[in-house]
C-alpha atoms as one frame of an Amber mdcrd trajectory, in Angstrom:
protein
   2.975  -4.055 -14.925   3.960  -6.593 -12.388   3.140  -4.011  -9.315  -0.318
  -3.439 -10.692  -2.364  -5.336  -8.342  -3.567  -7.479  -8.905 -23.870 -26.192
  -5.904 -20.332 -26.492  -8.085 -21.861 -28.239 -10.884 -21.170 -31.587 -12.474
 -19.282 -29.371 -15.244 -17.572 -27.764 -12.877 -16.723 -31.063 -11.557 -15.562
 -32.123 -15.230 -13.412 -28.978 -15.305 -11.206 -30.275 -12.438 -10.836 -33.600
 -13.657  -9.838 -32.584 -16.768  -6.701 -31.136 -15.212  -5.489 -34.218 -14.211
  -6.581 -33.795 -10.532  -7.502 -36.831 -10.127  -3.774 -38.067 -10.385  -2.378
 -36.186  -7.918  -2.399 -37.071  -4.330   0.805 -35.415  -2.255  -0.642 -31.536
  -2.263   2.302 -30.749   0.206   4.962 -32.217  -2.455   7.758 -29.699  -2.973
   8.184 -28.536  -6.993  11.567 -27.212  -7.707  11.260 -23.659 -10.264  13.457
 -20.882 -10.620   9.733 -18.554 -11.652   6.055 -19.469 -11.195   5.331 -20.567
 -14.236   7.217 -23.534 -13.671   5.218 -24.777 -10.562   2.516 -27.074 -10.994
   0.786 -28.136  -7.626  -0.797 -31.245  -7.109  -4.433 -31.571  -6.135  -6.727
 -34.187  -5.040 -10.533 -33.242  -6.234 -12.850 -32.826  -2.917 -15.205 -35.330
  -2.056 -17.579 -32.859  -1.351 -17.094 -29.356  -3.432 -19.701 -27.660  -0.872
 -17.125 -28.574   1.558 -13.826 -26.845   0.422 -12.952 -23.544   1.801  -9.855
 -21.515   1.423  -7.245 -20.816   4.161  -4.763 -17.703   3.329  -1.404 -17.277
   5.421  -0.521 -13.455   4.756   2.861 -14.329   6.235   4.101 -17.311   4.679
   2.395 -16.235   1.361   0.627 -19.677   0.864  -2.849 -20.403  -0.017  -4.622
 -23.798   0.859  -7.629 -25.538  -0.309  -8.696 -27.595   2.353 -11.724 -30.002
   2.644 -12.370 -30.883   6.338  -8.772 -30.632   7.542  -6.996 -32.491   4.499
  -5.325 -29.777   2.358  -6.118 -30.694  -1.364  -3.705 -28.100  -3.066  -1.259
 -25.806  -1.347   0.952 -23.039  -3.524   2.988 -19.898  -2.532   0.816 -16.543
  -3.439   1.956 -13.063  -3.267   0.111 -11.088  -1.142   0.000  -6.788  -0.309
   2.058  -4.504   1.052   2.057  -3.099   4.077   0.684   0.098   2.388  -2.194
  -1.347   0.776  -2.416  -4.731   2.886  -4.677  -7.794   1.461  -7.403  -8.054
   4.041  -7.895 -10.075   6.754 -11.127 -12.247   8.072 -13.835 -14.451   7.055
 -14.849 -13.916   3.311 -16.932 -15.868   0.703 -15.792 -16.247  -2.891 -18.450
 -12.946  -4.193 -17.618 -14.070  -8.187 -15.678 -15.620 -10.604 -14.254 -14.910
 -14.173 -12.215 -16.745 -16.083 -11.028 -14.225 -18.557 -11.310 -11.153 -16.270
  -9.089  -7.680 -17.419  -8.513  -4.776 -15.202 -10.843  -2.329 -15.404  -9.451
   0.818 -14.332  -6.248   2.874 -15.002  -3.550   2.675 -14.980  -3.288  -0.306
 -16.465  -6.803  -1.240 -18.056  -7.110  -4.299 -19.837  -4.181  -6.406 -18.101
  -4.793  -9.621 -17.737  -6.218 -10.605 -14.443  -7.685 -13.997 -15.233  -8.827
 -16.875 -12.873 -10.244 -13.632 -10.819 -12.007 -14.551  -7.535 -13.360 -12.003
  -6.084 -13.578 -11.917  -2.691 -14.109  -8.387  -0.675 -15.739  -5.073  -2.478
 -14.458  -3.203  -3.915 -12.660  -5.370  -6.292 -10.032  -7.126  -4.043  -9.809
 -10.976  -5.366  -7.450 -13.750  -5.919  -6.470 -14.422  -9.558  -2.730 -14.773
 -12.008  -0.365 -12.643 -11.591   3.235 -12.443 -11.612   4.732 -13.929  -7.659
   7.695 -12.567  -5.825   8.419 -14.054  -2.774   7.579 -10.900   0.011   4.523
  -8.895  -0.280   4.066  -6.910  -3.407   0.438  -5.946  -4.519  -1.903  -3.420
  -3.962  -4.150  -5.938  -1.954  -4.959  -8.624  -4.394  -3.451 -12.470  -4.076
  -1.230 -13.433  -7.220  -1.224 -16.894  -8.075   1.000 -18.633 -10.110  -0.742
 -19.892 -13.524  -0.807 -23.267 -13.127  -1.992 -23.316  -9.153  -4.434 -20.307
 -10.288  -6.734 -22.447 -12.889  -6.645 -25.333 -10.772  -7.758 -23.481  -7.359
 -10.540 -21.294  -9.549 -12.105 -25.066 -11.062 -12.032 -26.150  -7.135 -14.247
 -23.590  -5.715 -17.260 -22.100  -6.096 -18.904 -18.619  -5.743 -19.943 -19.123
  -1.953 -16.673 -20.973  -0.976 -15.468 -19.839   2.408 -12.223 -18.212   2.593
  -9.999 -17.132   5.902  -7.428 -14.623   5.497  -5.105 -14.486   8.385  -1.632
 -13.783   9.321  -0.670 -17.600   9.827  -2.401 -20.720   9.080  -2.145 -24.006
  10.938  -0.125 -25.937   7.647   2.593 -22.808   7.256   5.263 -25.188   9.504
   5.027 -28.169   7.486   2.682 -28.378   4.316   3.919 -24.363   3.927   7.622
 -25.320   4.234   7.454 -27.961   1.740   6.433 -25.446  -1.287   9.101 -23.786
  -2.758  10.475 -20.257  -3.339   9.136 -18.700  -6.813  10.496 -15.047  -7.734
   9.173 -13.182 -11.202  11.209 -10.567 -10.411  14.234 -10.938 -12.787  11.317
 -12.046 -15.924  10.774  -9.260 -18.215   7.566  -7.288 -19.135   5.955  -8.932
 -21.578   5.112  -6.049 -24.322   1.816  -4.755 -23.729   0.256  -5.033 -26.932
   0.752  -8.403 -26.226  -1.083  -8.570 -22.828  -3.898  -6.431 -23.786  -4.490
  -8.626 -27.176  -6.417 -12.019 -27.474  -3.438 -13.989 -27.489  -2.257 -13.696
 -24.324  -5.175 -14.562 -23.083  -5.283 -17.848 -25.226  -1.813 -18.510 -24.270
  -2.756 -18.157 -20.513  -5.676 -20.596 -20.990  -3.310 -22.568 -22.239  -0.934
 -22.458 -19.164   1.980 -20.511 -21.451   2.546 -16.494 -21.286   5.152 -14.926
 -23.566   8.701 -16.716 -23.769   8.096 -18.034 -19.669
C-alpha cells in the first residue's frame, strides 16, 4: 500500500501550540531516524498565520514553511515519479481534512490523513509512508509527526510553490536527515481501514513503528 499515492482561527492557533511549537526554535536542526516515524521537526508558530506559505523542492524532497523568509519547520517529503510527477507552480491550499481516506480503488479507505489538498483533481500533501527518491503517484508524503504539525500551521488559502529547487535545499535542506520506509512492513489492512489506525495516527503511533 505504500505506492498508493498518496483567517486561521484562534483554535487553530491553540492547535499549534498544543504541539509544543512554541518550544522549538532551530527548524533546520538535524533529527537522527532510521524511518519517519521517528522524526519530529521543530517549529516555531508564525507571527502572522496569514503570512506562512509553503515552499516545495521536488528535488531535494523537502518541504518548508516559511513566514517572510524565516523557515518555521523544514522535513524531507516524498514526492512523484517521473511517470506521474507532483506538479509544479503556484498553488493555494484548496482544503483540509484531518481524517481524510482514499476514495477510489484500488485501495479505498487507506489512510490519507492530514490531507491538504492542493491542485484538482485530488493531488494534496498529507501522511504517508517516505522513501528517500520519488515514489508516488503525484501526492507529497509526509512523515507523521512533520504532517500534523505543517496541517495546524496553514490554512485553506495558504500559498504554496512547487518547484524543482528551493533557495534553503543547500543548507536548511542538508541539515534534515535521510528517512527510508522501505524495509517497514505493511501494516495488515484490516488494520488501516479500521478506526484504530486512525486513532493511533492521531496519536502520532501506527502499528508496531
Amino acid at each position: 500500500m505504500r505506492n498508493i499515492h498518496s483567517v486561521l482561527s484562534l483554535l487553530s492557533l491553540s492547535a499549534v501550540a498544543g504541539l509544543g511549537l512554541a518550544s522549538c526554535s532551530s527548524p533546520g536542526t538535524s533529527t537522527a531516524g532510521r524511518n519517519s516515524f521517528s522524526f519530529d521537526p521543530p517549529a516555531k508558530p508564525p507571527s502572522n498565520p496569514g503570512n506562512v506559505t509553503l515552499k516545495l523542492s521536488t528535488s531535494a524532497q523537502r518541504l518548508y514553511v516559511v513566514e517572510g523568509n524565516e523557515v518555521l519547520l523544514a522535513t524531507p517529503v516524498c514526492v512523484g515519479v517521473a511517470s506521474t510527477p507532483t506538479p509544479k507552480g503556484h498553488f493555494r491550499i484548496r482544503s483540509k481534512n484531518e481524517t481524510r481516506r482514499r476514495q477510489s480503488q484500488p485501495g479505498a479507505g487507506y489512510p490519507m490523513p492530514y490531507w491538504l489538498e492542493f491542485y484538482s483533481p485530488a493531488y494534496g500533501m498529507h501522511w504517508g509512508f517516505v522513501k528517500p527518491y520519488p515514489a508516488t503517484h503525484g501526492c507529497v508524503r509526509m512523515p507523521l509527526k512533520a504532517a500534523r504539525k505543517v496541517f495546524h500551521m496553514v490554512h485553506v488559502g495558504t500559498p504554496l510553490h512547487v518547484a524543482s529547487s528551493q533557495p534553503w535545499d543547500e543548507t536548511i535542506g542538508k541539515t534534515l536527515p535521510v528517512l527510508d520506509d522501505s524495509s517497514l512492513p505493511d501494516p495488515p489492512n484490516s488494520y488501516m481501514l479500521s478506526t484504530r489506525a486512525m486513532q493511533d495516527i492521531k496519536q502520532g503511533n501506527l502499528w508496531n513503528f
